[in-house]
mmCIF file of C-alpha atoms in Angstrom:
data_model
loop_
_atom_site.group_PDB
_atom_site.id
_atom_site.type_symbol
_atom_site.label_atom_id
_atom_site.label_comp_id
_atom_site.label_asym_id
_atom_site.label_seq_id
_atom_site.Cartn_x
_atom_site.Cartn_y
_atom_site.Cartn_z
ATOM 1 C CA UNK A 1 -38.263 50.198 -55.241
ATOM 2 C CA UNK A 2 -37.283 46.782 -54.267
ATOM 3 C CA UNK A 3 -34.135 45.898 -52.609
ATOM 4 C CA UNK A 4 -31.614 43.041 -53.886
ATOM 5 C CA UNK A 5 -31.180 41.449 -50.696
ATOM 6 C CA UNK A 6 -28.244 38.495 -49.113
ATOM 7 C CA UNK A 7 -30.773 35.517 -49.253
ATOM 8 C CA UNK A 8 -29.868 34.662 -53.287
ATOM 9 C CA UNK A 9 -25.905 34.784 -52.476
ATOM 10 C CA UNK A 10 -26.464 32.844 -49.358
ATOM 11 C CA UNK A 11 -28.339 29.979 -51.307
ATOM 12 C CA UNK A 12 -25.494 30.380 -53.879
ATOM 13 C CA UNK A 13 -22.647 30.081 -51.388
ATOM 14 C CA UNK A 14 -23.845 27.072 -50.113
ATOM 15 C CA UNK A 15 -24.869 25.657 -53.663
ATOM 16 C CA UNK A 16 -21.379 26.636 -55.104
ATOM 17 C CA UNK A 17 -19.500 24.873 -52.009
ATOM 18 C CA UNK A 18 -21.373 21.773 -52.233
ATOM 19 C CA UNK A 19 -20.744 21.572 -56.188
ATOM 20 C CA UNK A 20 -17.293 22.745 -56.312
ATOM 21 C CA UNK A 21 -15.597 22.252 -53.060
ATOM 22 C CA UNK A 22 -17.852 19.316 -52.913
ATOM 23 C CA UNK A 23 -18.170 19.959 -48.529
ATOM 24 C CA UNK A 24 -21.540 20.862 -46.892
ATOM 25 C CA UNK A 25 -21.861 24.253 -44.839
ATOM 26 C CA UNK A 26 -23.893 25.565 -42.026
ATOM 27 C CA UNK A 27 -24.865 29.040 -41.366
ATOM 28 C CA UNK A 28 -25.210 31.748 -38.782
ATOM 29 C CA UNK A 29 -28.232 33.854 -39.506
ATOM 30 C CA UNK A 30 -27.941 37.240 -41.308
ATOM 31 C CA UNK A 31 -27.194 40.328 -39.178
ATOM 32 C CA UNK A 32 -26.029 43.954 -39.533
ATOM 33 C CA UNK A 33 -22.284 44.070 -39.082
ATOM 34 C CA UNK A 34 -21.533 46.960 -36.507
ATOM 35 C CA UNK A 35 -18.531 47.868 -37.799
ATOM 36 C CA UNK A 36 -17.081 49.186 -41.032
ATOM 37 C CA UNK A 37 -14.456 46.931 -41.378
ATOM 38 C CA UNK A 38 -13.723 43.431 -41.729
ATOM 39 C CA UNK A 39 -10.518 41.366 -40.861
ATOM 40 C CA UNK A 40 -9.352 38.720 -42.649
ATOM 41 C CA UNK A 41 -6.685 36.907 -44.620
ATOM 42 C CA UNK A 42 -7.814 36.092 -48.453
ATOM 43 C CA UNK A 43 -10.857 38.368 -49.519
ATOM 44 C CA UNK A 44 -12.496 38.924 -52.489
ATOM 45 C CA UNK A 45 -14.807 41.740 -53.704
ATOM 46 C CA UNK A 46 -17.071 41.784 -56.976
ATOM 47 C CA UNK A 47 -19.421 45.213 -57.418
ATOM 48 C CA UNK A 48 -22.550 44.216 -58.091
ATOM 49 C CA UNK A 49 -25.144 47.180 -60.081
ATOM 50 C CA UNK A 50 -28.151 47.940 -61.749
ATOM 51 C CA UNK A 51 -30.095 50.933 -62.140
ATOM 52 C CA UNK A 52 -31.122 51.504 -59.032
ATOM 53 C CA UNK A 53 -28.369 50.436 -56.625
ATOM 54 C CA UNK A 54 -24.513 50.075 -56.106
ATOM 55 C CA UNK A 55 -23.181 47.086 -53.731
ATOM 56 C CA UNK A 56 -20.000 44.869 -53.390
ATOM 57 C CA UNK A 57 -19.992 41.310 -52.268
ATOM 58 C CA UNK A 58 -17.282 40.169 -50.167
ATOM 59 C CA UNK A 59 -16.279 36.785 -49.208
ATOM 60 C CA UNK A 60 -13.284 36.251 -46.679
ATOM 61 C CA UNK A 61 -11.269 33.625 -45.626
ATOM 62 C CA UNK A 62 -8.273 32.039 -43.162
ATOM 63 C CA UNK A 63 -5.208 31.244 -45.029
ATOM 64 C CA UNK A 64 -6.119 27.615 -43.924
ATOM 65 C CA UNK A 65 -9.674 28.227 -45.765
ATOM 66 C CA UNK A 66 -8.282 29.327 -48.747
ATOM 67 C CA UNK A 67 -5.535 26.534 -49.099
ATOM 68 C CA UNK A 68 -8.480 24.018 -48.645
ATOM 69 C CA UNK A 69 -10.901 25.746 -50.899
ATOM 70 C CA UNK A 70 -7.780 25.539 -53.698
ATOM 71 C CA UNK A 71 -7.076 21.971 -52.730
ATOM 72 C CA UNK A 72 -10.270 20.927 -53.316
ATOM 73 C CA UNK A 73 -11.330 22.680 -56.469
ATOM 74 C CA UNK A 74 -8.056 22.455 -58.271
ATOM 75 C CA UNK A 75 -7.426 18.996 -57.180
ATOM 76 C CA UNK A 76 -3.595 20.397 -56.443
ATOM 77 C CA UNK A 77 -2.661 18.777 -53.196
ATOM 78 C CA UNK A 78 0.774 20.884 -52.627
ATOM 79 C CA UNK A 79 -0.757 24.036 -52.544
ATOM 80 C CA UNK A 80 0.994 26.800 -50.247
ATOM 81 C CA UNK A 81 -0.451 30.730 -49.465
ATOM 82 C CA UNK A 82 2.219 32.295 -51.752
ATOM 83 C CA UNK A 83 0.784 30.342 -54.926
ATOM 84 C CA UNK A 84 -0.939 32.153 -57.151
ATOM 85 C CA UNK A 85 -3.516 29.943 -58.010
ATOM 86 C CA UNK A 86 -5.148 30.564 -53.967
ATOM 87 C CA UNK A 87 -6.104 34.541 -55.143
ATOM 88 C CA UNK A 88 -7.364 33.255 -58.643
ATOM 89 C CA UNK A 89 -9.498 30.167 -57.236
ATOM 90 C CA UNK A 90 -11.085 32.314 -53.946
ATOM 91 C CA UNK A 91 -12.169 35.360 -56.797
ATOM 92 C CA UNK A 92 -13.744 32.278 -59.273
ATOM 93 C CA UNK A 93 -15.589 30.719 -56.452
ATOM 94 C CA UNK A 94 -16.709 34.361 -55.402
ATOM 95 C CA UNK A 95 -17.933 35.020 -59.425
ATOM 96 C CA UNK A 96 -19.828 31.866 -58.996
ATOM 97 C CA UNK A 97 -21.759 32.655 -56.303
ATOM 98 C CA UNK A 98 -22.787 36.017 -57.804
ATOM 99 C CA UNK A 99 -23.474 34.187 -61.234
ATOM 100 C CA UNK A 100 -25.750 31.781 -59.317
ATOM 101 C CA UNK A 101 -27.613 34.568 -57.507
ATOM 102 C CA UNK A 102 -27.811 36.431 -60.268
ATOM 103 C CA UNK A 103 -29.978 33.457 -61.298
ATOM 104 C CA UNK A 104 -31.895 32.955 -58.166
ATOM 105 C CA UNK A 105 -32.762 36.812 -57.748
ATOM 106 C CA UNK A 106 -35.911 37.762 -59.005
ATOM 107 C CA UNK A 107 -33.930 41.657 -59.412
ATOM 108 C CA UNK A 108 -31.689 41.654 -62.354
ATOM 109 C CA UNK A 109 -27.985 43.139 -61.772
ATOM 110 C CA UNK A 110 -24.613 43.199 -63.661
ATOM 111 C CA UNK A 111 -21.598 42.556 -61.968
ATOM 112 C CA UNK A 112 -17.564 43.237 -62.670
ATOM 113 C CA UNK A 113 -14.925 40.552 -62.494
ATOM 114 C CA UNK A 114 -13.816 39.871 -58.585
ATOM 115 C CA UNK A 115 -10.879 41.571 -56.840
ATOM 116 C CA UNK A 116 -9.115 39.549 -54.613
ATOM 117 C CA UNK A 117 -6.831 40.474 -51.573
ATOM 118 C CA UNK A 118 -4.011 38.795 -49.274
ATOM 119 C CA UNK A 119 -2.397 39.369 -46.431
ATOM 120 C CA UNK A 120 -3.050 38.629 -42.720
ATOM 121 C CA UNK A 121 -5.560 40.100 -40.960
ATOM 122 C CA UNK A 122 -5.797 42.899 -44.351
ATOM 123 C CA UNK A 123 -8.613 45.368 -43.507
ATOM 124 C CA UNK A 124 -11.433 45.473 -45.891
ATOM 125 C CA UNK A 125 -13.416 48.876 -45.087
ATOM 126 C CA UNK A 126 -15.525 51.403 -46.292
ATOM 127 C CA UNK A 127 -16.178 54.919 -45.185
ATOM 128 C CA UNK A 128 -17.507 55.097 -41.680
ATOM 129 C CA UNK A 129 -21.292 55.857 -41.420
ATOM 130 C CA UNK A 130 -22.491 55.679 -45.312
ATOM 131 C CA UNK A 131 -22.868 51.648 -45.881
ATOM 132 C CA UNK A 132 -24.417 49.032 -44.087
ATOM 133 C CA UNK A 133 -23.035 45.752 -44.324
ATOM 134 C CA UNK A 134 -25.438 42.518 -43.857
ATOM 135 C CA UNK A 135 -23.483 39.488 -43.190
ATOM 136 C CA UNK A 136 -23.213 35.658 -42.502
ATOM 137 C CA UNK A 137 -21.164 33.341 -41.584
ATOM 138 C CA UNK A 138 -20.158 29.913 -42.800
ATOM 139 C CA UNK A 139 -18.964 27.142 -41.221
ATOM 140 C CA UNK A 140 -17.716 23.170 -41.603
ATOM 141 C CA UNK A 141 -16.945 22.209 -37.842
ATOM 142 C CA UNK A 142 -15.660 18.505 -39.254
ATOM 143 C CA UNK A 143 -12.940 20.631 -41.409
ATOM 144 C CA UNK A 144 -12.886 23.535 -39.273
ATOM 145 C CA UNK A 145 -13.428 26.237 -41.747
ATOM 146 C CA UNK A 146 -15.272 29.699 -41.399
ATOM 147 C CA UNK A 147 -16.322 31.656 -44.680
ATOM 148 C CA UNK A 148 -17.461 35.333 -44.203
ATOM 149 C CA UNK A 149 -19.667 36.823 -46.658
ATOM 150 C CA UNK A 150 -20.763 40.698 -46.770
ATOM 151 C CA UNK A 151 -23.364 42.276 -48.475
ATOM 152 C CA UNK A 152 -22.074 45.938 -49.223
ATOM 153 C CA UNK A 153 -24.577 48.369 -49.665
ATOM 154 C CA UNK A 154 -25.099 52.272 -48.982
ATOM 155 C CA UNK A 155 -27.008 52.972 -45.609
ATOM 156 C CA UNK A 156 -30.652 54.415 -45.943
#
């Protein structure tokens, strides 16, 4: 059985931020998170399926991220965290990715439309001991941002 693995969303992270947010990122290499939660600000979640497995892709964010991710892709310069518009762009930018590694992956998988979450350092979890989450980090030093994203899937 082959696995869908991170490598297609990472390519389509960085491909979606250079198109749309139009800023070049760097990345920490992929690891196992230890722990079955993450902390964060803005998140969003798509499930992502096919016949063989069940995952969820998460991307999280600072408030400070998200306003700049909004900024730029909206072209809005007055953006604040209690505008809508910050939930709506940070779950678009996370269907993009998934619709670009959907491309890019030679396994074929369906996904649902993207959930997003606010609120300051909200817990995103699942249940202790039956997923593994691979992960990598993002980063812009000149703009100071940090993007999380987690690959959701159930332990073997």
């Amino acid at each position: 059985m082959m696995s869908l693995e991170i490598t297609p969303f990472i390519d389509a992270l960085n491909q979606t931020f250079e198109d749309m947010v139009e800023i070049k990122l760097n990345n920490e290499p992929v690891e196992i998170l230890q722990s079955d939660t993450i902390y964060s600000d803005v998140s969003s979640s798509i499930g992502i399926f096919n016949e063989k497995q069940n995952m969820s892709l998460v991307i999280s964010v600072s408030f400070e991220t998200a306003i700049f991710m909004t900024q730029r892709v909206t072209g809005k310069k007055n953006v604040n965290i209690n505008d809508k518009i910050i939930m709506d762009t940070i779950g678009e930018i996370l269907n993009m990715i998934v619709g670009s590694a959907q491309k890019r992956s030679e396994i074929k998988f369906d996904f649902s439309i993207p959930i997003s979450i606010k609120g300051k350092d909200h817990e995103v979890c699942t249940p202790m001991g039956h997923y593994k989450c691979v992960t990598s980090k993002f980063y812009n030093n000149a703009e100071k941002l940090v993007i999380g994203l987690y690959l959701v899937k159930i332990a073997n």
